[in-house]
Every structure is written in structure tokens, then in C-alpha cells.
Amino acid sequence: MNSDAITKGIEKAPQRSLLYALGLTPTEMAQPFVGIVNSFNEIVPGHIHLRQITDAVKVGVRMGGGTPVEFPAIAVCDGLAMGHQGMHYSLASRELIADSIEVMARAHALDALVFVPNCDKVIPGMLMAAARLNLPCVVVSGGPMLAGKFHDKAVSYSNVYEGIGETAAGKMSSEDMSVLERSACPTCGSCSGMFTANSMNCLTEAIGLGLPGNGTIPAVYSQRTALAKEAGRAVMELYRNDITPDKILTQRSFRNALAVDMALGCSTNTVLHLPAIAKEAGIEWDLNIVNEISDATPQLCKLSPAGSNHIEDLYMAGGIQALMHELLEHGLIDGSVLTVKGIALAEQLQGAKVKNRAVIRSVKEPYSERGGLRILFGNLAQSGAVVKQGAVAPEMLVHSGPAKVFNAETDAMQAILGGGIVPGDVIVIRYEGPKGGPGMREMLSPTATITGMGLDKSVALLTDGRFSGATRGPAIGHISPEAAEGGIIGLIQDGDLIEIDIPAGRLEVMLSPEVLAQRKQNWQPLPPKITEGYLARYARMVTSASEGAVLK
């Protein structure tokens, strides 16, 4: 079905009457209708400028001979939602975004789509909709925020969280903390480190649905507006040539995206979103593919929070196209895949080059031989868990210690700030998974506070919830099965010995099968935290984190 269903034929006179009420002309009605999905709102810094981006997309669509029609999508700011009940809604909003776009596109017989996201769950939600609807489409993000400056040092949002721990430990004055919080987020755009939003915007480029520059051109640069115009023109070319997402989203393009993920050291949340997008695209996904590609792909970048560089530095170094060119030259990605430019990736990458080897290292001199993420398995994570191994200090890659168990993030934070955590401990935060949370809250407060207190090289954190892309240190998330589903994490008690071996991909609690079986017999899940509204329905329908936390 296309827009002919509402514009052509005498029997469509009533629909045309409504289109005339919009001020459309017969010429506009005769052109393809291109839905512009705008996630603008006035509470999210990553989205406050998206009216300008969307207006530029419309210019490009008209230049290409289409009729743009804008409609909205919701957007949650993970930073503003962090640390209170709002974070229960963040991951759950992804499904609402995908579903609402489907409703609008199908109900109004649109011919093509341009998606304008910028923050954590909006990008995967839109990519899921793109795969599901299979209409010609392009994604153009609002772009990253510039880094702030604090005492002549580049800083970002995550540094403010670490400042909480530094202040609690007496390492920072309250006056400096006030200066830091005013300095860390100086412009609009997605927060400037390799956090989830920027990870997903970069991977959109890598997977083939975003034009070159989508992931790294800063939000406040005029080139971002020009890119939005090009996105509008590009979608019209895709429409004319019948290039739909099923021709771009292939097994090979997902492997390319994972290789870029590993080379960049992206957020662990990508391991939730890529399988969710793959499911919509009908692409088979297995968590073991992450380790396969991680073992083959060295980490070439260390961006904040793993290093001192930010997205603007990656942009100046050549961006994702330069990184992919480096990977292609060494046979680590497939150059034959199609992109939204309508050409093969290898052709698109001609002329791309690395401009700063301090930001994008060569394959021959990487930060590490393995990629940024690692999937762990063991009796504590029978269906898997994930860690950003590229942001873990070498001395914590292998660790064993006694468990300190908490049934909620807030309880863990009280213990951390109250001095209840000592070097060697393994903090276990459970009942924060997709079902038990519900909504799998992102936890930056405990990880950043521990880092700020100087414990990130002696204390590990485990959870069936998830961690922010701004997290560094031995923070292991997505433990599956989760506690609310009867996973082993729900059976752990204070003092149980936990063994972590990230290079070997192993996560174990040192208890015999007999002890675990006895505890299982006596186990009762905690009652649901939320019993009404959307989150109650979400908790009943959501699947494991190992399956992308998609809905049944």
C-alpha cells in the first residue's frame, strides 16, 4: 500500500478533501508522501533542536520531488530519568516508539520515511520501526553535544556523576562540584561521550541506514543541517530505486555493525538493541556472535568514559567512515553490503581516511586485541551477561570476592555512600531486570559513585538490570535469567564467593549444584513493584535481556 490509497480515484475524494484542509495542492498530492518522524521535545537536550533538523529534512524531500509530512515520536532522556521511578520507563519506551510509528505510517499510507532521533531508546525504536515497515527510509540524528571544559579538561555528563563520589570521598569541594555541573553539558545534542545514544547513532551509520557523518557531526555544526537536507534527498532516491531496509539490513550488515561496535568500545546497551532490530528484520541472532566478532576485532578507539576523547574528536579524526575504512582494509567488515546512498559500502568508503591516529588507532597498533564488549556465561549467567571490557582496568579483568547483595539500586547506593562497600567486594543488584525492574533501569549512580570514590579498581558490580553507556569499570549487566524469572542471581546471599574472568568469558558463584537446588526450593520472587498501567503490561509481556528485552 502507498499514498495512492488516499489520493487516487474518484472514490478517494473524501480523503483528498481532508488533504486540501491541510493546505496541500494537487501537485503535492501527486508526489510521494514522506513521513518525517520528529522526536523533538522541550525536556531533552538531545532533542531541543530537532525542529531545525526536521525543517532541513523537509527541504531535502521537496528538492527530491516528495511531499514531507511530519509527525512526532516520544523521547525519554535517560539522564533526567536516572535514579528515580522515571528510569523504569526508558527501555519500555522503545516499544512504544516503534509501535506508534507503525500506526502512523500504515494509517496514513505513507510512501517513505525519514527518522529524526537522538537519544538512547529513540534510535533503536525507530530502527525497529524501519525494519518492521520496510519502507524506503533514512535515519538522520540530531548529532552529539560538544564536550564541556572544567579546569582545562574536557568533561561530559558522566564526569558529573563521578563528581558525586569524589565529593563524598572528600576529593572535590562543593564549589567545584557546582562549577562542574554547570560546565559538563554546554550545548544541545546527545551527551558527548560514547554513551548509548552516540553508540547507536554511530551504529546506524555502520549498519547502512544513516548517511556518512550521522554518528559524529556535532549537533551545533551547520554541517548537521546540511546532512539533514541530504537525508531528505536520499530518501527520494531510495524510493525511486525501490531500495527498502530488507535490502540493507542483512546478516552481513549486522556483523559490520558489531565490528564497528567492538572497534569503538560502545555502550553495553547495544547488545539489547541490535538483537531487537534484528528480530524485526527477520535476522537470526545469537549472543555468541558478539564474542566471535569481539575476538576478531581489535578496539581502535577509547572515547569517554573509557578514555579522554569525545565524539567531536572522533568526528575530526574522520568519523565512522574513517574507522570503517580501517576495518575494511584489514578484512574485518564486508564492503559489499548496500547503504542508503544506494551504493556498496566499499564504494562509499573510497576517500575516507584516518586523520588522527591518537583517536583512531590502526588495526596493527590497537588499544587491545579484542573488541570493547564481552559476553560472559556461567552458572550465574546461564543465558549470558555483558561487560564493557574495554573500560575495565587490567587488574579487574579477573576478580573474585564476596557478594554484597541488594534488591534495588537505591539500597546499593545507600550502602556505597554510607561506607558499606570495601575493596574486594562484589556488589550484586537484582530485581532490576526487564520483568523485575520492571523496565531494566539503567544504573549510572552506583557505578559512577564507585569510580569517583576510587573503588573501580577493587570493587565489581553485577546486575540483572543494565548500566549506562557512561559506565566504566567492572560493571556486568543483563545477567540472564533475571532474579524475577528464577535466575541464579536471585539465590545469591551476602558472603557468597563470586568469580569473574572477563577474558575467559566466565561468571560464576562458587556454590555447589546441591546448595543452589536447596536455595531454589526455598526461593520466592519479590512481589511486582508496579501493578498497574503500561509498566505492568510491559512486565507481563517482556522477554529476557538475552533476547533483546523485546515483547512477546
PDB file of N, CA, C and O in Angstrom, residues 43-49 76-82 117-120 123 141-148 155-161 181 183-202 215-219 267 303-305 309-312 442 444 468-471:
ATOM      1  N   ILE A  43      12.126  18.937  26.844  1.00  0.00           N
ATOM      2  CA  ILE A  43      12.701  18.489  28.116  1.00  0.00           C
ATOM      3  C   ILE A  43      13.993  17.705  27.911  1.00  0.00           C
ATOM      4  O   ILE A  43      14.747  17.489  28.858  1.00  0.00           O
ATOM      5  N   VAL A  44      14.322  17.331  26.675  1.00  0.00           N
ATOM      6  CA  VAL A  44      15.506  16.506  26.402  1.00  0.00           C
ATOM      7  C   VAL A  44      16.544  17.326  25.633  1.00  0.00           C
ATOM      8  O   VAL A  44      16.255  17.786  24.519  1.00  0.00           O
ATOM      9  N   PRO A  45      17.749  17.524  26.183  1.00  0.00           N
ATOM     10  CA  PRO A  45      18.769  18.326  25.489  1.00  0.00           C
ATOM     11  C   PRO A  45      19.144  17.778  24.110  1.00  0.00           C
ATOM     12  O   PRO A  45      19.497  18.541  23.221  1.00  0.00           O
ATOM     13  N   GLY A  46      19.056  16.480  23.954  1.00  0.00           N
ATOM     14  CA  GLY A  46      19.367  15.884  22.653  1.00  0.00           C
ATOM     15  C   GLY A  46      18.329  16.179  21.596  1.00  0.00           C
ATOM     16  O   GLY A  46      18.573  15.983  20.401  1.00  0.00           O
ATOM     17  N   HIS A  47      17.156  16.672  22.019  1.00  0.00           N
ATOM     18  CA  HIS A  47      16.035  16.822  21.089  1.00  0.00           C
ATOM     19  C   HIS A  47      15.522  18.245  20.965  1.00  0.00           C
ATOM     20  O   HIS A  47      14.668  18.522  20.123  1.00  0.00           O
ATOM     21  N   ILE A  48      16.059  19.143  21.754  1.00  0.00           N
ATOM     22  CA  ILE A  48      15.530  20.502  21.793  1.00  0.00           C
ATOM     23  C   ILE A  48      15.707  21.227  20.454  1.00  0.00           C
ATOM     24  O   ILE A  48      14.962  22.156  20.132  1.00  0.00           O
ATOM     25  N   HIS A  49      16.665  20.804  19.634  1.00  0.00           N
ATOM     26  CA  HIS A  49      16.950  21.486  18.368  1.00  0.00           C
ATOM     27  C   HIS A  49      16.417  20.738  17.148  1.00  0.00           C
ATOM     28  O   HIS A  49      16.718  21.120  16.008  1.00  0.00           O
ATOM     29  N   VAL A  76      12.526   9.847  25.825  1.00  0.00           N
ATOM     30  CA  VAL A  76      12.908   9.927  27.237  1.00  0.00           C
ATOM     31  C   VAL A  76      14.395  10.259  27.326  1.00  0.00           C
ATOM     32  O   VAL A  76      15.207   9.679  26.608  1.00  0.00           O
ATOM     33  N   CYS A  77      14.744  11.198  28.177  1.00  0.00           N
ATOM     34  CA  CYS A  77      16.149  11.488  28.467  1.00  0.00           C
ATOM     35  C   CYS A  77      16.595  10.582  29.604  1.00  0.00           C
ATOM     36  O   CYS A  77      16.133  10.727  30.740  1.00  0.00           O
ATOM     37  N   ASP A  78      17.478   9.634  29.311  1.00  0.00           N
ATOM     38  CA  ASP A  78      17.940   8.719  30.351  1.00  0.00           C
ATOM     39  C   ASP A  78      18.617   9.459  31.500  1.00  0.00           C
ATOM     40  O   ASP A  78      18.529   9.047  32.656  1.00  0.00           O
ATOM     41  N   GLY A  79      19.308  10.555  31.184  1.00  0.00           N
ATOM     42  CA  GLY A  79      19.974  11.300  32.239  1.00  0.00           C
ATOM     43  C   GLY A  79      18.987  11.910  33.218  1.00  0.00           C
ATOM     44  O   GLY A  79      19.167  11.824  34.433  1.00  0.00           O
ATOM     45  N   LEU A  80      17.928  12.525  32.709  1.00  0.00           N
ATOM     46  CA  LEU A  80      16.924  13.120  33.585  1.00  0.00           C
ATOM     47  C   LEU A  80      16.106  12.059  34.313  1.00  0.00           C
ATOM     48  O   LEU A  80      15.623  12.279  35.423  1.00  0.00           O
ATOM     49  N   ALA A  81      15.938  10.888  33.666  1.00  0.00           N
ATOM     50  CA  ALA A  81      15.151   9.810  34.276  1.00  0.00           C
ATOM     51  C   ALA A  81      15.951   8.997  35.293  1.00  0.00           C
ATOM     52  O   ALA A  81      15.382   8.193  36.030  1.00  0.00           O
ATOM     53  N   MET A  82      17.271   9.207  35.331  1.00  0.00           N
ATOM     54  CA  MET A  82      18.156   8.382  36.156  1.00  0.00           C
ATOM     55  C   MET A  82      17.894   8.558  37.647  1.00  0.00           C
ATOM     56  O   MET A  82      17.656   9.662  38.127  1.00  0.00           O
ATOM     57  N   PRO A 117      15.943  10.948  15.201  1.00  0.00           N
ATOM     58  CA  PRO A 117      16.096  10.642  16.628  1.00  0.00           C
ATOM     59  C   PRO A 117      17.306  11.355  17.190  1.00  0.00           C
ATOM     60  O   PRO A 117      17.991  12.087  16.480  1.00  0.00           O
ATOM     61  N   ASN A 118      17.584  11.110  18.479  1.00  0.00           N
ATOM     62  CA  ASN A 118      18.889  11.484  19.004  1.00  0.00           C
ATOM     63  C   ASN A 118      19.263  10.797  20.302  1.00  0.00           C
ATOM     64  O   ASN A 118      20.439  10.789  20.632  1.00  0.00           O
ATOM     65  N   CYS A 119      18.327  10.283  21.068  1.00  0.00           N
ATOM     66  CA  CYS A 119      18.701   9.741  22.370  1.00  0.00           C
ATOM     67  C   CYS A 119      18.417   8.242  22.488  1.00  0.00           C
ATOM     68  O   CYS A 119      17.851   7.633  21.591  1.00  0.00           O
ATOM     69  N   ASP A 120      18.781   7.704  23.633  1.00  0.00           N
ATOM     70  CA  ASP A 120      19.062   6.284  23.808  1.00  0.00           C
ATOM     71  C   ASP A 120      18.050   5.312  23.203  1.00  0.00           C
ATOM     72  O   ASP A 120      18.407   4.441  22.419  1.00  0.00           O
ATOM     73  N   ILE A 123      16.497   5.928  19.049  1.00  0.00           N
ATOM     74  CA  ILE A 123      17.201   5.422  17.869  1.00  0.00           C
ATOM     75  C   ILE A 123      16.840   3.961  17.608  1.00  0.00           C
ATOM     76  O   ILE A 123      16.381   3.626  16.508  1.00  0.00           O
ATOM     77  N   SER A 141      20.249  11.694  12.663  1.00  0.00           N
ATOM     78  CA  SER A 141      20.151  12.066  14.078  1.00  0.00           C
ATOM     79  C   SER A 141      20.386  13.554  14.264  1.00  0.00           C
ATOM     80  O   SER A 141      20.813  14.265  13.349  1.00  0.00           O
ATOM     81  N   GLY A 142      20.117  14.010  15.492  1.00  0.00           N
ATOM     82  CA  GLY A 142      20.383  15.410  15.840  1.00  0.00           C
ATOM     83  C   GLY A 142      21.835  15.696  16.138  1.00  0.00           C
ATOM     84  O   GLY A 142      22.234  16.857  16.256  1.00  0.00           O
ATOM     85  N   GLY A 143      22.652  14.627  16.284  1.00  0.00           N
ATOM     86  CA  GLY A 143      24.081  14.809  16.482  1.00  0.00           C
ATOM     87  C   GLY A 143      24.498  14.956  17.935  1.00  0.00           C
ATOM     88  O   GLY A 143      23.681  15.235  18.814  1.00  0.00           O
ATOM     89  N   PRO A 144      25.795  14.785  18.195  1.00  0.00           N
ATOM     90  CA  PRO A 144      26.301  14.815  19.574  1.00  0.00           C
ATOM     91  C   PRO A 144      26.532  16.218  20.111  1.00  0.00           C
ATOM     92  O   PRO A 144      26.809  17.167  19.379  1.00  0.00           O
ATOM     93  N   MET A 145      26.432  16.334  21.419  1.00  0.00           N
ATOM     94  CA  MET A 145      26.783  17.531  22.181  1.00  0.00           C
ATOM     95  C   MET A 145      28.298  17.724  22.127  1.00  0.00           C
ATOM     96  O   MET A 145      29.056  16.752  22.010  1.00  0.00           O
ATOM     97  N   LEU A 146      28.739  18.959  22.210  1.00  0.00           N
ATOM     98  CA  LEU A 146      30.166  19.211  22.402  1.00  0.00           C
ATOM     99  C   LEU A 146      30.540  18.942  23.861  1.00  0.00           C
ATOM    100  O   LEU A 146      29.710  19.090  24.757  1.00  0.00           O
ATOM    101  N   ALA A 147      31.775  18.551  24.084  1.00  0.00           N
ATOM    102  CA  ALA A 147      32.259  18.349  25.450  1.00  0.00           C
ATOM    103  C   ALA A 147      32.356  19.692  26.172  1.00  0.00           C
ATOM    104  O   ALA A 147      32.530  20.743  25.548  1.00  0.00           O
ATOM    105  N   GLY A 148      32.244  19.643  27.496  1.00  0.00           N
ATOM    106  CA  GLY A 148      32.435  20.838  28.299  1.00  0.00           C
ATOM    107  C   GLY A 148      33.887  20.969  28.741  1.00  0.00           C
ATOM    108  O   GLY A 148      34.730  20.118  28.437  1.00  0.00           O
ATOM    109  N   VAL A 155      35.211  17.546  29.662  1.00  0.00           N
ATOM    110  CA  VAL A 155      34.345  16.751  30.530  1.00  0.00           C
ATOM    111  C   VAL A 155      32.997  16.553  29.852  1.00  0.00           C
ATOM    112  O   VAL A 155      32.645  17.245  28.899  1.00  0.00           O
ATOM    113  N   SER A 156      32.242  15.605  30.384  1.00  0.00           N
ATOM    114  CA  SER A 156      30.905  15.333  29.861  1.00  0.00           C
ATOM    115  C   SER A 156      30.002  14.940  31.031  1.00  0.00           C
ATOM    116  O   SER A 156      30.401  14.969  32.199  1.00  0.00           O
ATOM    117  N   TYR A 157      28.799  14.550  30.687  1.00  0.00           N
ATOM    118  CA  TYR A 157      27.769  14.222  31.673  1.00  0.00           C
ATOM    119  C   TYR A 157      28.255  13.215  32.711  1.00  0.00           C
ATOM    120  O   TYR A 157      27.982  13.348  33.904  1.00  0.00           O
ATOM    121  N   SER A 158      28.979  12.169  32.293  1.00  0.00           N
ATOM    122  CA  SER A 158      29.390  11.129  33.229  1.00  0.00           C
ATOM    123  C   SER A 158      30.328  11.659  34.306  1.00  0.00           C
ATOM    124  O   SER A 158      30.348  11.157  35.430  1.00  0.00           O
ATOM    125  N   ASN A 159      31.099  12.694  33.989  1.00  0.00           N
ATOM    126  CA  ASN A 159      32.009  13.256  34.976  1.00  0.00           C
ATOM    127  C   ASN A 159      31.252  13.872  36.155  1.00  0.00           C
ATOM    128  O   ASN A 159      31.767  13.920  37.276  1.00  0.00           O
ATOM    129  N   VAL A 160      30.033  14.354  35.910  1.00  0.00           N
ATOM    130  CA  VAL A 160      29.237  14.922  36.990  1.00  0.00           C
ATOM    131  C   VAL A 160      28.856  13.822  37.974  1.00  0.00           C
ATOM    132  O   VAL A 160      28.909  14.017  39.199  1.00  0.00           O
ATOM    133  N   TYR A 161      28.476  12.657  37.459  1.00  0.00           N
ATOM    134  CA  TYR A 161      28.155  11.540  38.352  1.00  0.00           C
ATOM    135  C   TYR A 161      29.380  11.099  39.142  1.00  0.00           C
ATOM    136  O   TYR A 161      29.294  10.811  40.330  1.00  0.00           O
ATOM    137  N   GLU A 181      28.972  20.853  37.357  1.00  0.00           N
ATOM    138  CA  GLU A 181      27.618  20.570  36.864  1.00  0.00           C
ATOM    139  C   GLU A 181      27.135  21.629  35.882  1.00  0.00           C
ATOM    140  O   GLU A 181      26.302  21.355  35.018  1.00  0.00           O
ATOM    141  N   SER A 183      29.197  23.067  33.741  1.00  0.00           N
ATOM    142  CA  SER A 183      30.131  23.060  32.610  1.00  0.00           C
ATOM    143  C   SER A 183      30.036  21.830  31.723  1.00  0.00           C
ATOM    144  O   SER A 183      30.460  21.872  30.562  1.00  0.00           O
ATOM    145  N   ALA A 184      29.499  20.735  32.243  1.00  0.00           N
ATOM    146  CA  ALA A 184      29.649  19.436  31.578  1.00  0.00           C
ATOM    147  C   ALA A 184      28.812  19.280  30.320  1.00  0.00           C
ATOM    148  O   ALA A 184      29.170  18.508  29.428  1.00  0.00           O
ATOM    149  N   CYS A 185      27.685  19.987  30.236  1.00  0.00           N
ATOM    150  CA  CYS A 185      26.768  19.817  29.102  1.00  0.00           C
ATOM    151  C   CYS A 185      26.520  21.178  28.462  1.00  0.00           C
ATOM    152  O   CYS A 185      25.474  21.798  28.685  1.00  0.00           O
ATOM    153  N   PRO A 186      27.453  21.665  27.631  1.00  0.00           N
ATOM    154  CA  PRO A 186      27.402  23.062  27.195  1.00  0.00           C
ATOM    155  C   PRO A 186      26.518  23.358  25.985  1.00  0.00           C
ATOM    156  O   PRO A 186      26.269  24.530  25.691  1.00  0.00           O
ATOM    157  N   THR A 187      26.082  22.335  25.252  1.00  0.00           N
ATOM    158  CA  THR A 187      25.281  22.584  24.042  1.00  0.00           C
ATOM    159  C   THR A 187      24.142  21.571  23.962  1.00  0.00           C
ATOM    160  O   THR A 187      24.083  20.612  24.733  1.00  0.00           O
ATOM    161  N   CYS A 188      23.269  21.787  22.993  1.00  0.00           N
ATOM    162  CA  CYS A 188      22.273  20.755  22.703  1.00  0.00           C
ATOM    163  C   CYS A 188      22.968  19.552  22.083  1.00  0.00           C
ATOM    164  O   CYS A 188      24.138  19.600  21.714  1.00  0.00           O
ATOM    165  N   GLY A 189      22.236  18.432  21.950  1.00  0.00           N
ATOM    166  CA  GLY A 189      22.792  17.219  21.346  1.00  0.00           C
ATOM    167  C   GLY A 189      22.840  16.074  22.330  1.00  0.00           C
ATOM    168  O   GLY A 189      22.588  16.230  23.528  1.00  0.00           O
ATOM    169  N   SER A 190      23.158  14.901  21.835  1.00  0.00           N
ATOM    170  CA  SER A 190      23.303  13.715  22.681  1.00  0.00           C
ATOM    171  C   SER A 190      24.608  13.806  23.439  1.00  0.00           C
ATOM    172  O   SER A 190      25.640  14.210  22.884  1.00  0.00           O
ATOM    173  N   CYS A 191      24.606  13.446  24.731  1.00  0.00           N
ATOM    174  CA  CYS A 191      25.757  13.641  25.621  1.00  0.00           C
ATOM    175  C   CYS A 191      27.041  13.125  24.985  1.00  0.00           C
ATOM    176  O   CYS A 191      27.066  12.065  24.370  1.00  0.00           O
ATOM    177  N   SER A 192      28.151  13.851  25.170  1.00  0.00           N
ATOM    178  CA  SER A 192      29.278  13.828  24.246  1.00  0.00           C
ATOM    179  C   SER A 192      30.220  12.629  24.315  1.00  0.00           C
ATOM    180  O   SER A 192      31.171  12.561  23.541  1.00  0.00           O
ATOM    181  N   GLY A 193      29.995  11.693  25.210  1.00  0.00           N
ATOM    182  CA  GLY A 193      30.848  10.504  25.253  1.00  0.00           C
ATOM    183  C   GLY A 193      30.286   9.375  24.403  1.00  0.00           C
ATOM    184  O   GLY A 193      29.233   9.510  23.769  1.00  0.00           O
ATOM    185  N   MET A 194      30.989   8.245  24.398  1.00  0.00           N
ATOM    186  CA  MET A 194      30.497   7.066  23.684  1.00  0.00           C
ATOM    187  C   MET A 194      29.494   6.345  24.574  1.00  0.00           C
ATOM    188  O   MET A 194      29.670   5.208  24.989  1.00  0.00           O
ATOM    189  N   PHE A 195      28.408   7.072  24.854  1.00  0.00           N
ATOM    190  CA  PHE A 195      27.317   6.541  25.648  1.00  0.00           C
ATOM    191  C   PHE A 195      26.316   5.884  24.691  1.00  0.00           C
ATOM    192  O   PHE A 195      26.592   5.736  23.502  1.00  0.00           O
ATOM    193  N   THR A 196      25.166   5.489  25.178  1.00  0.00           N
ATOM    194  CA  THR A 196      24.258   4.697  24.347  1.00  0.00           C
ATOM    195  C   THR A 196      23.754   5.457  23.125  1.00  0.00           C
ATOM    196  O   THR A 196      23.706   4.917  22.020  1.00  0.00           O
ATOM    197  N   ALA A 197      23.363   6.718  23.298  1.00  0.00           N
ATOM    198  CA  ALA A 197      22.822   7.474  22.164  1.00  0.00           C
ATOM    199  C   ALA A 197      23.844   7.582  21.044  1.00  0.00           C
ATOM    200  O   ALA A 197      23.549   7.287  19.874  1.00  0.00           O
ATOM    201  N   ASN A 198      25.063   8.004  21.375  1.00  0.00           N
ATOM    202  CA  ASN A 198      26.081   8.133  20.348  1.00  0.00           C
ATOM    203  C   ASN A 198      26.504   6.778  19.800  1.00  0.00           C
ATOM    204  O   ASN A 198      26.817   6.656  18.608  1.00  0.00           O
ATOM    205  N   SER A 199      26.518   5.768  20.660  1.00  0.00           N
ATOM    206  CA  SER A 199      26.812   4.411  20.173  1.00  0.00           C
ATOM    207  C   SER A 199      25.823   4.021  19.085  1.00  0.00           C
ATOM    208  O   SER A 199      26.199   3.561  17.998  1.00  0.00           O
ATOM    209  N   MET A 200      24.524   4.202  19.358  1.00  0.00           N
ATOM    210  CA  MET A 200      23.506   3.783  18.402  1.00  0.00           C
ATOM    211  C   MET A 200      23.483   4.667  17.159  1.00  0.00           C
ATOM    212  O   MET A 200      23.234   4.184  16.048  1.00  0.00           O
ATOM    213  N   ASN A 201      23.762   5.964  17.299  1.00  0.00           N
ATOM    214  CA  ASN A 201      23.833   6.815  16.107  1.00  0.00           C
ATOM    215  C   ASN A 201      25.004   6.436  15.226  1.00  0.00           C
ATOM    216  O   ASN A 201      24.904   6.458  13.997  1.00  0.00           O
ATOM    217  N   CYS A 202      26.126   6.056  15.840  1.00  0.00           N
ATOM    218  CA  CYS A 202      27.272   5.579  15.060  1.00  0.00           C
ATOM    219  C   CYS A 202      26.969   4.236  14.400  1.00  0.00           C
ATOM    220  O   CYS A 202      27.320   4.006  13.234  1.00  0.00           O
ATOM    221  N   GLY A 215      26.678   9.750  12.782  1.00  0.00           N
ATOM    222  CA  GLY A 215      27.039   9.471  14.171  1.00  0.00           C
ATOM    223  C   GLY A 215      27.886  10.527  14.839  1.00  0.00           C
ATOM    224  O   GLY A 215      27.896  10.609  16.068  1.00  0.00           O
ATOM    225  N   THR A 216      28.605  11.367  14.062  1.00  0.00           N
ATOM    226  CA  THR A 216      29.658  12.172  14.695  1.00  0.00           C
ATOM    227  C   THR A 216      29.617  13.666  14.423  1.00  0.00           C
ATOM    228  O   THR A 216      30.251  14.420  15.159  1.00  0.00           O
ATOM    229  N   ILE A 217      28.921  14.138  13.389  1.00  0.00           N
ATOM    230  CA  ILE A 217      28.877  15.593  13.166  1.00  0.00           C
ATOM    231  C   ILE A 217      28.195  16.251  14.364  1.00  0.00           C
ATOM    232  O   ILE A 217      27.054  15.926  14.691  1.00  0.00           O
ATOM    233  N   PRO A 218      28.853  17.184  15.055  1.00  0.00           N
ATOM    234  CA  PRO A 218      28.253  17.782  16.247  1.00  0.00           C
ATOM    235  C   PRO A 218      26.919  18.464  15.965  1.00  0.00           C
ATOM    236  O   PRO A 218      26.692  19.021  14.879  1.00  0.00           O
ATOM    237  N   ALA A 219      26.058  18.442  16.961  1.00  0.00           N
ATOM    238  CA  ALA A 219      24.701  18.976  16.817  1.00  0.00           C
ATOM    239  C   ALA A 219      24.699  20.445  16.423  1.00  0.00           C
ATOM    240  O   ALA A 219      23.816  20.887  15.683  1.00  0.00           O
ATOM    241  N   SER A 267      28.532   1.316  24.090  1.00  0.00           N
ATOM    242  CA  SER A 267      27.753   1.009  25.285  1.00  0.00           C
ATOM    243  C   SER A 267      27.294  -0.445  25.285  1.00  0.00           C
ATOM    244  O   SER A 267      26.989  -1.013  24.229  1.00  0.00           O
ATOM    245  N   LEU A 303      36.982   6.280  23.759  1.00  0.00           N
ATOM    246  CA  LEU A 303      36.293   7.540  23.968  1.00  0.00           C
ATOM    247  C   LEU A 303      35.697   7.581  25.363  1.00  0.00           C
ATOM    248  O   LEU A 303      35.458   6.546  25.979  1.00  0.00           O
ATOM    249  N   SER A 304      35.416   8.765  25.851  1.00  0.00           N
ATOM    250  CA  SER A 304      34.792   8.910  27.167  1.00  0.00           C
ATOM    251  C   SER A 304      33.563   7.997  27.259  1.00  0.00           C
ATOM    252  O   SER A 304      32.755   7.943  26.326  1.00  0.00           O
ATOM    253  N   PRO A 305      33.415   7.205  28.339  1.00  0.00           N
ATOM    254  CA  PRO A 305      34.141   7.284  29.615  1.00  0.00           C
ATOM    255  C   PRO A 305      35.401   6.427  29.697  1.00  0.00           C
ATOM    256  O   PRO A 305      36.073   6.448  30.721  1.00  0.00           O
ATOM    257  N   ASN A 309      39.053  11.190  25.003  1.00  0.00           N
ATOM    258  CA  ASN A 309      38.482  11.766  23.786  1.00  0.00           C
ATOM    259  C   ASN A 309      36.956  11.713  23.817  1.00  0.00           C
ATOM    260  O   ASN A 309      36.360  10.875  24.493  1.00  0.00           O
ATOM    261  N   HIS A 310      36.338  12.616  23.039  1.00  0.00           N
ATOM    262  CA  HIS A 310      34.886  12.678  22.948  1.00  0.00           C
ATOM    263  C   HIS A 310      34.455  12.556  21.491  1.00  0.00           C
ATOM    264  O   HIS A 310      35.294  12.453  20.595  1.00  0.00           O
ATOM    265  N   ILE A 311      33.155  12.586  21.237  1.00  0.00           N
ATOM    266  CA  ILE A 311      32.667  12.341  19.880  1.00  0.00           C
ATOM    267  C   ILE A 311      33.176  13.400  18.911  1.00  0.00           C
ATOM    268  O   ILE A 311      33.473  13.100  17.747  1.00  0.00           O
ATOM    269  N   GLU A 312      33.315  14.628  19.347  1.00  0.00           N
ATOM    270  CA  GLU A 312      33.835  15.666  18.451  1.00  0.00           C
ATOM    271  C   GLU A 312      35.257  15.331  17.987  1.00  0.00           C
ATOM    272  O   GLU A 312      35.649  15.646  16.858  1.00  0.00           O
ATOM    273  N   GLU A 442      18.481   1.729  33.983  1.00  0.00           N
ATOM    274  CA  GLU A 442      19.893   1.984  33.727  1.00  0.00           C
ATOM    275  C   GLU A 442      20.508   2.573  34.989  1.00  0.00           C
ATOM    276  O   GLU A 442      19.959   3.511  35.556  1.00  0.00           O
ATOM    277  N   LEU A 444      23.604   4.369  36.492  1.00  0.00           N
ATOM    278  CA  LEU A 444      24.864   5.102  36.423  1.00  0.00           C
ATOM    279  C   LEU A 444      25.299   5.568  37.805  1.00  0.00           C
ATOM    280  O   LEU A 444      26.499   5.664  38.079  1.00  0.00           O
ATOM    281  N   SER A 468      24.526   2.325  32.377  1.00  0.00           N
ATOM    282  CA  SER A 468      24.600   3.398  31.400  1.00  0.00           C
ATOM    283  C   SER A 468      25.813   3.209  30.503  1.00  0.00           C
ATOM    284  O   SER A 468      26.840   2.646  30.903  1.00  0.00           O
ATOM    285  N   GLY A 469      25.701   3.728  29.277  1.00  0.00           N
ATOM    286  CA  GLY A 469      26.866   3.753  28.398  1.00  0.00           C
ATOM    287  C   GLY A 469      27.972   4.616  28.961  1.00  0.00           C
ATOM    288  O   GLY A 469      29.117   4.536  28.522  1.00  0.00           O
ATOM    289  N   ALA A 470      27.639   5.457  29.941  1.00  0.00           N
ATOM    290  CA  ALA A 470      28.631   6.307  30.589  1.00  0.00           C
ATOM    291  C   ALA A 470      29.412   5.567  31.668  1.00  0.00           C
ATOM    292  O   ALA A 470      30.250   6.151  32.337  1.00  0.00           O
ATOM    293  N   THR A 471      29.142   4.275  31.838  1.00  0.00           N
ATOM    294  CA  THR A 471      29.780   3.480  32.883  1.00  0.00           C
ATOM    295  C   THR A 471      31.169   3.014  32.472  1.00  0.00           C
ATOM    296  O   THR A 471      31.400   2.634  31.331  1.00  0.00           O
TER     297      THR A 471
END
